[in-house]
PDB file of C-alpha atoms in Angstrom:
ATOM      1  CA  MET U 212       6.248 -48.790  32.484  1.00 37.00           C
ATOM      2  CA  LEU U 213       2.499 -48.581  32.982  1.00 40.00           C
ATOM      3  CA  LEU U 214       0.760 -45.410  31.874  1.00 47.00           C
ATOM      4  CA  ARG U 215      -2.193 -44.252  33.935  1.00 49.00           C
ATOM      5  CA  TYR U 216      -4.906 -42.103  32.443  1.00 51.00           C
ATOM      6  CA  GLY U 217      -7.550 -40.116  34.302  1.00 61.00           C
ATOM      7  CA  SER U 218     -11.162 -41.110  33.749  1.00 73.00           C
ATOM      8  CA  LYS U 219     -11.904 -37.889  31.861  1.00 76.00           C
ATOM      9  CA  THR U 220      -8.866 -38.269  29.610  1.00 79.00           C
ATOM     10  CA  ARG U 221      -9.694 -41.907  28.900  1.00 84.00           C
ATOM     11  CA  TYR U 222     -13.288 -40.949  28.079  1.00 87.00           C
ATOM     12  CA  GLN U 223     -12.113 -38.284  25.614  1.00 87.00           C
ATOM     13  CA  TYR U 224      -9.698 -40.718  23.973  1.00 89.00           C
ATOM     14  CA  GLU U 225     -12.409 -43.361  23.611  1.00 91.00           C
ATOM     15  CA  ARG U 226     -14.774 -40.864  21.973  1.00 92.00           C
ATOM     16  CA  THR U 227     -12.038 -39.892  19.519  1.00 92.00           C
ATOM     17  CA  LEU U 228     -11.349 -43.546  18.744  1.00 94.00           C
ATOM     18  CA  MET U 229     -15.059 -44.101  18.092  1.00 94.00           C
ATOM     19  CA  ARG U 230     -14.919 -41.349  15.473  1.00 93.00           C
ATOM     20  CA  LEU U 231     -11.760 -42.923  14.047  1.00 95.00           C
ATOM     21  CA  LYS U 232     -13.434 -46.327  13.730  1.00 96.00           C
ATOM     22  CA  ALA U 233     -16.522 -44.832  12.071  1.00 94.00           C
ATOM     23  CA  TRP U 234     -14.342 -42.891   9.637  1.00 95.00           C
ATOM     24  CA  LEU U 235     -12.259 -45.962   8.794  1.00 96.00           C
ATOM     25  CA  LEU U 236     -15.412 -47.981   8.077  1.00 95.00           C
ATOM     26  CA  ARG U 237     -16.403 -45.363   5.494  1.00 94.00           C
ATOM     27  CA  GLU U 238     -13.037 -44.484   3.972  1.00 94.00           C
ATOM     28  CA  HIS U 239     -10.687 -47.419   4.710  1.00 95.00           C
ATOM     29  CA  PRO U 240     -12.791 -50.509   5.515  1.00 94.00           C
ATOM     30  CA  GLY U 241      -9.739 -52.689   4.960  1.00 94.00           C
ATOM     31  CA  CYS U 242      -8.276 -51.294   8.204  1.00 94.00           C
ATOM     32  CA  ILE U 243     -11.105 -52.855  10.250  1.00 94.00           C
ATOM     33  CA  THR U 244     -11.259 -56.551  11.163  1.00 93.00           C
ATOM     34  CA  ASN U 245     -14.142 -57.986  13.218  1.00 92.00           C
ATOM     35  CA  GLY U 246     -15.136 -54.491  14.272  1.00 90.00           C
ATOM     36  CA  GLU U 247     -11.680 -53.587  15.584  1.00 93.00           C
ATOM     37  CA  VAL U 248      -8.986 -51.336  14.125  1.00 94.00           C
ATOM     38  CA  ASP U 249      -6.006 -53.212  12.701  1.00 94.00           C
ATOM     39  CA  LEU U 250      -2.802 -52.216  14.488  1.00 94.00           C
ATOM     40  CA  PRO U 251      -0.372 -50.728  13.855  1.00 92.00           C
ATOM     41  CA  LEU U 252      -2.568 -48.173  12.106  1.00 93.00           C
ATOM     42  CA  ASP U 253      -1.841 -47.548   8.446  1.00 93.00           C
ATOM     43  CA  PRO U 254      -0.031 -44.148   8.164  1.00 91.00           C
ATOM     44  CA  VAL U 255      -2.031 -43.224   5.046  1.00 92.00           C
ATOM     45  CA  ALA U 256      -5.305 -43.819   6.868  1.00 94.00           C
ATOM     46  CA  CYS U 257      -4.022 -41.930   9.916  1.00 92.00           C
ATOM     47  CA  LYS U 258      -3.073 -38.934   7.801  1.00 89.00           C
ATOM     48  CA  GLY U 259      -6.517 -38.931   6.181  1.00 92.00           C
ATOM     49  CA  PHE U 260      -8.265 -39.061   9.557  1.00 94.00           C
ATOM     50  CA  LEU U 261      -6.201 -36.182  10.952  1.00 90.00           C
ATOM     51  CA  ALA U 262      -7.000 -34.123   7.843  1.00 88.00           C
ATOM     52  CA  TYR U 263     -10.680 -34.937   8.384  1.00 92.00           C
ATOM     53  CA  GLU U 264     -10.480 -33.927  12.047  1.00 90.00           C
ATOM     54  CA  CYS U 265      -8.762 -30.610  11.285  1.00 85.00           C
ATOM     55  CA  VAL U 266     -11.986 -29.103   9.927  1.00 86.00           C
ATOM     56  CA  LYS U 267     -15.026 -28.220  12.028  1.00 88.00           C
ATOM     57  CA  ARG U 268     -18.106 -30.214  11.059  1.00 89.00           C
ATOM     58  CA  GLY U 269     -21.816 -30.267  11.792  1.00 88.00           C
ATOM     59  CA  PRO U 270     -23.839 -33.154  13.303  1.00 86.00           C
ATOM     60  CA  SER U 271     -24.101 -34.800   9.876  1.00 84.00           C
ATOM     61  CA  GLY U 272     -20.324 -34.761   9.404  1.00 83.00           C
ATOM     62  CA  ALA U 273     -20.408 -32.119   6.668  1.00 88.00           C
ATOM     63  CA  GLU U 274     -18.038 -29.148   6.866  1.00 89.00           C
ATOM     64  CA  VAL U 275     -19.523 -25.984   8.338  1.00 88.00           C
ATOM     65  CA  GLU U 276     -19.851 -22.944   6.086  1.00 88.00           C
ATOM     66  CA  PRO U 277     -17.708 -20.925   5.854  1.00 85.00           C
ATOM     67  CA  GLN U 278     -14.893 -23.405   6.414  1.00 79.00           C
ATOM     68  CA  GLN U 279     -13.403 -23.287   9.913  1.00 83.00           C
ATOM     69  CA  PHE U 280     -10.421 -25.145  11.305  1.00 79.00           C
ATOM     70  CA  LYS U 281     -10.020 -26.684  14.733  1.00 80.00           C
ATOM     71  CA  SER U 282      -7.295 -25.575  17.124  1.00 71.00           C
ATOM     72  CA  TYR U 283      -3.905 -27.252  17.269  1.00 68.00           C
ATOM     73  CA  SER U 284      -4.614 -28.621  20.742  1.00 69.00           C
ATOM     74  CA  THR U 285      -7.763 -30.363  19.480  1.00 78.00           C
ATOM     75  CA  VAL U 286      -5.921 -32.050  16.618  1.00 81.00           C
ATOM     76  CA  ASN U 287      -3.056 -32.929  18.964  1.00 77.00           C
ATOM     77  CA  ALA U 288      -5.580 -34.686  21.215  1.00 82.00           C
ATOM     78  CA  CYS U 289      -6.453 -36.937  18.258  1.00 88.00           C
ATOM     79  CA  LYS U 290      -2.777 -37.846  17.913  1.00 86.00           C
ATOM     80  CA  SER U 291      -2.621 -38.674  21.618  1.00 84.00           C
ATOM     81  CA  ALA U 292      -5.720 -40.869  21.296  1.00 89.00           C
ATOM     82  CA  ILE U 293      -4.119 -42.854  18.470  1.00 92.00           C
ATOM     83  CA  LYS U 294      -0.998 -43.421  20.573  1.00 88.00           C
ATOM     84  CA  PHE U 295      -3.238 -44.380  23.510  1.00 89.00           C
ATOM     85  CA  MET U 296      -4.953 -47.000  21.323  1.00 93.00           C
ATOM     86  CA  HIS U 297      -1.611 -48.602  20.482  1.00 92.00           C
ATOM     87  CA  LYS U 298      -0.407 -48.596  24.100  1.00 89.00           C
ATOM     88  CA  GLU U 299      -3.645 -50.134  25.360  1.00 91.00           C
ATOM     89  CA  SER U 300      -3.264 -52.948  22.827  1.00 92.00           C
ATOM     90  CA  ASN U 301       0.456 -53.296  23.604  1.00 93.00           C
ATOM     91  CA  VAL U 302       1.302 -52.705  19.942  1.00 93.00           C
ATOM     92  CA  ARG U 303       4.333 -50.651  18.959  1.00 91.00           C
ATOM     93  CA  VAL U 304       3.676 -47.628  16.754  1.00 87.00           C
ATOM     94  CA  SER U 305       5.433 -48.007  13.408  1.00 86.00           C
ATOM     95  CA  ASP U 306       8.377 -45.705  12.702  1.00 86.00           C
ATOM     96  CA  GLU U 307       6.521 -44.070   9.810  1.00 85.00           C
ATOM     97  CA  LEU U 308       3.466 -43.413  11.948  1.00 84.00           C
ATOM     98  CA  GLU U 309       5.600 -42.158  14.843  1.00 82.00           C
ATOM     99  CA  THR U 310       7.213 -39.641  12.496  1.00 78.00           C
ATOM    100  CA  LEU U 311       3.800 -38.563  11.235  1.00 76.00           C
ATOM    101  CA  LEU U 312       2.417 -38.028  14.727  1.00 75.00           C
ATOM    102  CA  ALA U 313       5.493 -36.102  15.882  1.00 72.00           C
ATOM    103  CA  GLY U 314       6.353 -34.164  12.739  1.00 66.00           C
ATOM    104  CA  ASP U 315       4.327 -30.981  13.215  1.00 73.00           C
ATOM    105  CA  ALA U 316       7.298 -28.604  13.242  1.00 79.00           C
ATOM    106  CA  LEU U 317      10.488 -27.815  11.374  1.00 84.00           C
ATOM    107  CA  VAL U 318      13.412 -28.709  13.654  1.00 83.00           C
ATOM    108  CA  VAL U 319      16.700 -26.813  13.394  1.00 84.00           C
ATOM    109  CA  GLN U 320      19.893 -27.618  15.297  1.00 81.00           C
ATOM    110  CA  TYR U 321      22.887 -25.290  15.596  1.00 79.00           C
ATOM    111  CA  ALA U 322      26.432 -26.595  15.916  1.00 77.00           C
ATOM    112  CA  PHE U 323      27.109 -24.144  18.749  1.00 74.00           C
ATOM    113  CA  THR U 324      25.588 -21.030  20.315  1.00 71.00           C
ATOM    114  CA  LYS U 325      26.585 -18.393  22.864  1.00 68.00           C
ATOM    115  CA  ASN U 326      25.290 -20.534  25.719  1.00 64.00           C
ATOM    116  CA  ASP U 327      26.772 -23.727  24.238  1.00 68.00           C
ATOM    117  CA  GLN U 328      30.172 -22.838  22.810  1.00 72.00           C
ATOM    118  CA  VAL U 329      31.332 -26.430  22.270  1.00 71.00           C
ATOM    119  CA  GLY U 330      28.067 -27.778  20.885  1.00 68.00           C
ATOM    120  CA  LYS U 331      27.576 -30.184  23.773  1.00 70.00           C
ATOM    121  CA  ASN U 332      23.786 -29.989  23.930  1.00 69.00           C
ATOM    122  CA  CYS U 333      22.718 -29.018  20.379  1.00 71.00           C
ATOM    123  CA  THR U 334      19.123 -28.748  21.552  1.00 78.00           C
ATOM    124  CA  PRO U 335      16.662 -28.492  18.642  1.00 80.00           C
ATOM    125  CA  ARG U 336      14.700 -25.340  17.857  1.00 84.00           C
ATOM    126  CA  HIS U 337      11.114 -25.959  16.764  1.00 84.00           C
ATOM    127  CA  ILE U 338       9.657 -23.715  14.054  1.00 88.00           C
ATOM    128  CA  PHE U 339       5.914 -23.845  13.460  1.00 85.00           C
ATOM    129  CA  ALA U 340       3.775 -22.752  10.535  1.00 85.00           C
ATOM    130  CA  ASN U 341       1.009 -20.161  10.724  1.00 84.00           C
ATOM    131  CA  PRO U 342      -1.469 -20.897   7.915  1.00 78.00           C
ATOM    132  CA  GLY U 343      -3.858 -18.318   9.358  1.00 79.00           C
ATOM    133  CA  ASN U 344      -1.393 -15.471   8.759  1.00 85.00           C
ATOM    134  CA  PRO U 345       0.816 -16.244   5.730  1.00 88.00           C
ATOM    135  CA  ALA U 346       2.597 -12.874   5.994  1.00 89.00           C
ATOM    136  CA  ILE U 347       4.492 -14.037   9.092  1.00 88.00           C
ATOM    137  CA  CYS U 348       4.590 -17.789   8.393  1.00 89.00           C
ATOM    138  CA  PRO U 349       8.261 -18.904   8.547  1.00 89.00           C
ATOM    139  CA  ILE U 350       7.578 -22.198   6.764  1.00 88.00           C
ATOM    140  CA  LEU U 351       5.971 -20.418   3.806  1.00 90.00           C
ATOM    141  CA  SER U 352       8.831 -17.901   3.662  1.00 89.00           C
ATOM    142  CA  LEU U 353      11.395 -20.708   3.595  1.00 88.00           C
ATOM    143  CA  ALA U 354       9.462 -22.528   0.872  1.00 87.00           C
ATOM    144  CA  VAL U 355       9.293 -19.387  -1.286  1.00 88.00           C
ATOM    145  CA  LEU U 356      13.039 -18.850  -0.839  1.00 83.00           C
ATOM    146  CA  ILE U 357      13.930 -22.423  -1.773  1.00 81.00           C
ATOM    147  CA  PHE U 358      11.672 -22.597  -4.814  1.00 83.00           C
ATOM    148  CA  THR U 359      12.721 -19.206  -6.187  1.00 82.00           C
ATOM    149  CA  ARG U 360      16.496 -19.539  -5.785  1.00 75.00           C
ATOM    150  CA  GLY U 361      16.892 -22.394  -8.225  1.00 67.00           C
ATOM    151  CA  THR U 362      19.833 -24.782  -8.390  1.00 65.00           C
ATOM    152  CA  GLN U 363      23.140 -23.466  -7.046  1.00 64.00           C
ATOM    153  CA  ARG U 364      26.072 -24.720  -9.130  1.00 63.00           C
ATOM    154  CA  GLY U 365      29.764 -24.042  -9.261  1.00 62.00           C
ATOM    155  CA  ARG U 366      30.005 -22.811  -5.670  1.00 59.00           C
ATOM    156  CA  SER U 367      31.822 -24.314  -2.729  1.00 54.00           C
ATOM    157  CA  ALA U 368      29.314 -23.127  -0.128  1.00 56.00           C
ATOM    158  CA  ASN U 369      26.565 -25.586   0.768  1.00 58.00           C
ATOM    159  CA  LEU U 370      24.456 -23.104   2.710  1.00 58.00           C
ATOM    160  CA  VAL U 371      20.844 -22.720   1.636  1.00 62.00           C
ATOM    161  CA  PHE U 372      21.162 -18.958   1.773  1.00 67.00           C
ATOM    162  CA  GLY U 373      24.431 -18.785  -0.145  1.00 68.00           C
ATOM    163  CA  GLU U 374      27.629 -16.974   0.790  1.00 73.00           C
ATOM    164  CA  ASN U 375      27.758 -13.786   2.882  1.00 78.00           C
ATOM    165  CA  ALA U 376      24.113 -14.177   3.849  1.00 78.00           C
ATOM    166  CA  GLY U 377      24.509 -11.898   6.870  1.00 79.00           C
ATOM    167  CA  GLU U 378      25.920  -8.998   4.871  1.00 86.00           C
ATOM    168  CA  ARG U 379      23.346  -9.359   2.109  1.00 86.00           C
ATOM    169  CA  PHE U 380      20.474  -9.483   4.582  1.00 85.00           C
ATOM    170  CA  SER U 381      21.782  -6.427   6.433  1.00 88.00           C
ATOM    171  CA  ALA U 382      22.011  -4.465   3.168  1.00 89.00           C
ATOM    172  CA  TRP U 383      18.506  -5.536   2.145  1.00 89.00           C
ATOM    173  CA  LEU U 384      17.095  -4.583   5.558  1.00 90.00           C
ATOM    174  CA  SER U 385      18.648  -1.099   5.445  1.00 91.00           C
ATOM    175  CA  LYS U 386      17.347  -0.499   1.928  1.00 92.00           C
ATOM    176  CA  THR U 387      13.847  -1.673   2.839  1.00 92.00           C
ATOM    177  CA  CYS U 388      13.716   0.498   5.946  1.00 92.00           C
ATOM    178  CA  GLU U 389      14.839   3.549   3.955  1.00 92.00           C
ATOM    179  CA  LEU U 390      11.968   3.026   1.522  1.00 93.00           C
ATOM    180  CA  HIS U 391       9.501   3.045   4.414  1.00 92.00           C
ATOM    181  CA  SER U 392      11.177   5.647   6.619  1.00 91.00           C
ATOM    182  CA  VAL U 393       8.070   7.871   6.683  1.00 92.00           C
ATOM    183  CA  GLU U 394       5.808   5.077   7.901  1.00 92.00           C
ATOM    184  CA  MET U 395       8.408   4.055  10.476  1.00 90.00           C
ATOM    185  CA  SER U 396       8.683   7.620  11.769  1.00 90.00           C
ATOM    186  CA  SER U 397       4.937   7.668  12.393  1.00 91.00           C
ATOM    187  CA  PHE U 398       5.488   4.778  14.829  1.00 88.00           C
ATOM    188  CA  GLY U 399       8.379   6.569  16.502  1.00 89.00           C
ATOM    189  CA  VAL U 400      11.012   4.245  15.029  1.00 87.00           C
ATOM    190  CA  LEU U 401      14.178   5.509  13.355  1.00 89.00           C
ATOM    191  CA  VAL U 402      15.799   3.660  10.472  1.00 89.00           C
ATOM    192  CA  LYS U 403      19.211   3.773  12.137  1.00 88.00           C
ATOM    193  CA  ASP U 404      17.811   1.934  15.163  1.00 88.00           C
ATOM    194  CA  ILE U 405      16.859  -1.139  13.112  1.00 89.00           C
ATOM    195  CA  GLY U 406      19.454  -3.854  12.540  1.00 86.00           C
ATOM    196  CA  THR U 407      19.749  -7.569  12.023  1.00 82.00           C
ATOM    197  CA  HIS U 408      19.402  -8.229  15.755  1.00 80.00           C
ATOM    198  CA  SER U 409      16.138  -6.265  15.929  1.00 83.00           C
ATOM    199  CA  PHE U 410      14.188  -9.370  14.923  1.00 82.00           C
ATOM    200  CA  ARG U 411      15.569 -11.437  17.786  1.00 82.00           C
ATOM    201  CA  LYS U 412      15.136  -8.607  20.282  1.00 84.00           C
ATOM    202  CA  GLY U 413      11.612  -7.899  19.066  1.00 85.00           C
ATOM    203  CA  VAL U 414      10.417 -11.497  19.292  1.00 88.00           C
ATOM    204  CA  ALA U 415      12.026 -12.020  22.695  1.00 88.00           C
ATOM    205  CA  SER U 416      10.444  -8.817  24.041  1.00 88.00           C
ATOM    206  CA  GLU U 417       7.034  -9.703  22.617  1.00 88.00           C
ATOM    207  CA  LEU U 418       7.033 -13.226  24.056  1.00 87.00           C
ATOM    208  CA  SER U 419       8.331 -12.121  27.453  1.00 86.00           C
ATOM    209  CA  ASN U 420       5.483  -9.591  27.732  1.00 86.00           C
ATOM    210  CA  THR U 421       2.691 -11.882  26.524  1.00 82.00           C
ATOM    211  CA  PRO U 422       0.230 -12.805  29.321  1.00 82.00           C
ATOM    212  CA  GLY U 423       0.152 -16.578  29.640  1.00 78.00           C
ATOM    213  CA  GLY U 424       3.093 -16.859  27.267  1.00 80.00           C
ATOM    214  CA  PRO U 425       6.260 -18.929  27.634  1.00 82.00           C
ATOM    215  CA  GLU U 426       8.548 -18.534  30.620  1.00 82.00           C
ATOM    216  CA  ALA U 427      11.283 -15.931  30.260  1.00 82.00           C
ATOM    217  CA  VAL U 428      13.981 -18.569  30.803  1.00 83.00           C
ATOM    218  CA  ASN U 429      12.701 -20.592  27.844  1.00 83.00           C
ATOM    219  CA  VAL U 430      12.765 -17.453  25.699  1.00 86.00           C
ATOM    220  CA  TRP U 431      16.379 -16.755  26.692  1.00 83.00           C
ATOM    221  CA  LEU U 432      17.423 -20.338  25.999  1.00 81.00           C
ATOM    222  CA  ARG U 433      15.717 -20.230  22.599  1.00 82.00           C
ATOM    223  CA  ALA U 434      17.610 -17.037  21.771  1.00 80.00           C
ATOM    224  CA  GLY U 435      20.896 -18.700  22.741  1.00 77.00           C
ATOM    225  CA  TRP U 436      21.663 -16.238  25.514  1.00 78.00           C
ATOM    226  CA  THR U 437      23.785 -17.209  28.503  1.00 73.00           C
ATOM    227  CA  LEU U 438      22.003 -17.416  31.860  1.00 73.00           C
ATOM    228  CA  GLY U 439      25.056 -16.803  33.993  1.00 69.00           C
ATOM    229  CA  SER U 440      27.611 -19.098  35.574  1.00 64.00           C
ATOM    230  CA  VAL U 441      25.210 -20.504  38.192  1.00 57.00           C
ATOM    231  CA  GLN U 442      21.929 -20.724  36.256  1.00 60.00           C
ATOM    232  CA  GLY U 443      23.714 -22.094  33.210  1.00 57.00           C
ATOM    233  CA  ARG U 444      24.807 -25.130  35.223  1.00 61.00           C
ATOM    234  CA  TYR U 445      21.345 -26.037  36.485  1.00 62.00           C
ATOM    235  CA  ILE U 446      18.843 -24.826  33.878  1.00 61.00           C
ATOM    236  CA  PHE U 447      18.812 -26.518  30.483  1.00 62.00           C
ATOM    237  CA  ALA U 448      16.631 -26.297  27.423  1.00 57.00           C
ATOM    238  CA  GLY U 449      13.938 -28.918  26.856  1.00 60.00           C
ATOM    239  CA  SER U 450      11.733 -29.765  23.905  1.00 59.00           C
ATOM    240  CA  GLY U 451       8.511 -28.787  25.686  1.00 69.00           C
ATOM    241  CA  GLY U 452       9.607 -25.258  26.547  1.00 78.00           C
ATOM    242  CA  ASP U 453      11.127 -24.679  23.126  1.00 81.00           C
ATOM    243  CA  GLN U 454       7.966 -25.883  21.368  1.00 80.00           C
ATOM    244  CA  PHE U 455       5.912 -23.432  23.435  1.00 82.00           C
ATOM    245  CA  VAL U 456       8.253 -20.598  22.451  1.00 84.00           C
ATOM    246  CA  GLY U 457       8.226 -21.638  18.798  1.00 85.00           C
ATOM    247  CA  ARG U 458       4.447 -21.827  18.604  1.00 82.00           C
ATOM    248  CA  ALA U 459       3.991 -18.492  20.379  1.00 85.00           C
ATOM    249  CA  ALA U 460       6.566 -16.835  18.113  1.00 86.00           C
ATOM    250  CA  ALA U 461       4.689 -18.093  15.041  1.00 85.00           C
ATOM    251  CA  GLY U 462       1.673 -16.075  16.117  1.00 77.00           C
TER     252      GLY U 462
END
């Protein structure tokens, strides 16, 4: 299958690849032969280039002060340019490099949900990090949980969160809300109105009311809600819509 690129897109890719070649000549000269990049690209060199491209730099190539990071879409364009380089040369991207270019999210799959009772689809849910706001970063929260729980021995349950996670979380949530009942009252929120489903309802409401945010259907599918007998037969979850929801939910 031939891939066609617009002139503007091709021009942007070629400029990115010029920066890649210049960076490789400085940092990984062994990846250049006769002025051309050796393909498939070394994953270590690719990772270094993406790390270099993540930071905003001045005309000399030095980092701007204070340090500023580029947007996700800008870095993602670099990934697309690297894939474009391989396709133009008719060289297959290595499995390790393919994983590196695609692995920008934690992927979770449920055995079954309300809108998939038999687990027929098992569509993945994409969870993204938010390094700019650690307080709401799900990846950081998961890392803290894993590294502070220690080794679980002598138990039959293999769950990361241990046994009776739902009950323990509900008890913790009630206790935490009671400690901050005064602050919650100032926002017009009662402790008794907050439960374990408040998180799902809150995120779904926030995303559905965000201008330019993900489509409501994608939000419902991400939440695992049924769309009805008719819509459920014709509308299915896809990776693109779920990634949009996951990135918007991460802030």
